[in-house]
């Protein structure tokens, strides 16, 4: 597609439920990133996929968070047993794996845990 | 470790006044620096990158390696510049990983 697509755009879930967030990157972009945007916290890195390399999971806040990328394209971020502190906007971005190329961001998924 | 610091959470100026959004970074290698902008109800988008040495929407930013800074400047602010601005740093992080580290952002308000 023309841009990075994320779905759903909004998600309200009950505490303790699992949620799945989807990201469809720009065709041809080999790098894919997930970030979390919270008020006053800026953008917090979660996970990074690059081609067939092992993902960089160093930013995942707990083992309730996981992500996968199938076929080098679409990615799914899963949060198990959601907590209220998980409420945030989850942003996906993709880029060419080249120095200085910059990211293209999706419009995000606003997650609210009630 | 790589770190980006934006010391001002909020910045308010009047239309036509000069504006400078500060950004300092910490990185031991040769970094790439970026500014991203998020207008109200829009997605985060790249404003400019230091490697291009470009001016976008009247904004410029110069990488000062001695002061480890990448401040964003515009001589005459416009109301449509009101937005959240993020400074970001990309550095090699294991192999060829070009992970971006963001500052916490500065909310710029340009008053009429």
mmCIF file with all atom_site columns, C-alpha atoms in Angstrom, chain A residues 3 10 20-21 24 31 38 42 46 48 50 52 54 57 87-88 94 96 103 110:
data_model
loop_
_atom_site.group_PDB
_atom_site.id
_atom_site.type_symbol
_atom_site.label_atom_id
_atom_site.label_alt_id
_atom_site.label_comp_id
_atom_site.label_asym_id
_atom_site.label_entity_id
_atom_site.label_seq_id
_atom_site.pdbx_PDB_ins_code
_atom_site.Cartn_x
_atom_site.Cartn_y
_atom_site.Cartn_z
_atom_site.occupancy
_atom_site.B_iso_or_equiv
_atom_site.pdbx_formal_charge
_atom_site.auth_seq_id
_atom_site.auth_comp_id
_atom_site.auth_asym_id
_atom_site.auth_atom_id
_atom_site.pdbx_PDB_model_num
ATOM 1  C CA . UNK A 1 3   ? 1.503  3.960   3.576  1.00 0.00 ? 3   UNK A CA 1
ATOM 2  C CA . UNK A 1 10  ? -9.258 2.235   18.393 1.00 0.00 ? 10  UNK A CA 1
ATOM 3  C CA . UNK A 1 20  ? -3.984 -8.168  18.934 1.00 0.00 ? 20  UNK A CA 1
ATOM 4  C CA . UNK A 1 21  ? -2.830 -5.125  17.021 1.00 0.00 ? 21  UNK A CA 1
ATOM 5  C CA . UNK A 1 24  ? 0.842  -3.635  7.392  1.00 0.00 ? 24  UNK A CA 1
ATOM 6  C CA . UNK A 1 31  ? 12.478 -2.983  8.667  1.00 0.00 ? 31  UNK A CA 1
ATOM 7  C CA . UNK A 1 38  ? 2.045  7.687   26.162 1.00 0.00 ? 38  UNK A CA 1
ATOM 8  C CA . UNK A 1 42  ? 7.290  10.265  24.359 1.00 0.00 ? 42  UNK A CA 1
ATOM 9  C CA . UNK A 1 46  ? 9.078  -1.942  21.871 1.00 0.00 ? 46  UNK A CA 1
ATOM 10 C CA . UNK A 1 48  ? 12.188 -4.169  15.819 1.00 0.00 ? 48  UNK A CA 1
ATOM 11 C CA . UNK A 1 50  ? 14.735 -6.571  10.131 1.00 0.00 ? 50  UNK A CA 1
ATOM 12 C CA . UNK A 1 52  ? 15.157 -12.591 8.454  1.00 0.00 ? 52  UNK A CA 1
ATOM 13 C CA . UNK A 1 54  ? 16.212 -12.261 14.966 1.00 0.00 ? 54  UNK A CA 1
ATOM 14 C CA . UNK A 1 57  ? 12.828 -7.413  21.602 1.00 0.00 ? 57  UNK A CA 1
ATOM 15 C CA . UNK A 1 87  ? -3.438 2.013   27.747 1.00 0.00 ? 87  UNK A CA 1
ATOM 16 C CA . UNK A 1 88  ? -1.558 4.038   25.134 1.00 0.00 ? 88  UNK A CA 1
ATOM 17 C CA . UNK A 1 94  ? 8.575  0.783   8.579  1.00 0.00 ? 94  UNK A CA 1
ATOM 18 C CA . UNK A 1 96  ? 14.283 0.790   4.252  1.00 0.00 ? 96  UNK A CA 1
ATOM 19 C CA . UNK A 1 103 ? 10.729 5.903   9.319  1.00 0.00 ? 103 UNK A CA 1
ATOM 20 C CA . UNK A 1 110 ? -5.356 3.750   20.555 1.00 0.00 ? 110 UNK A CA 1
#
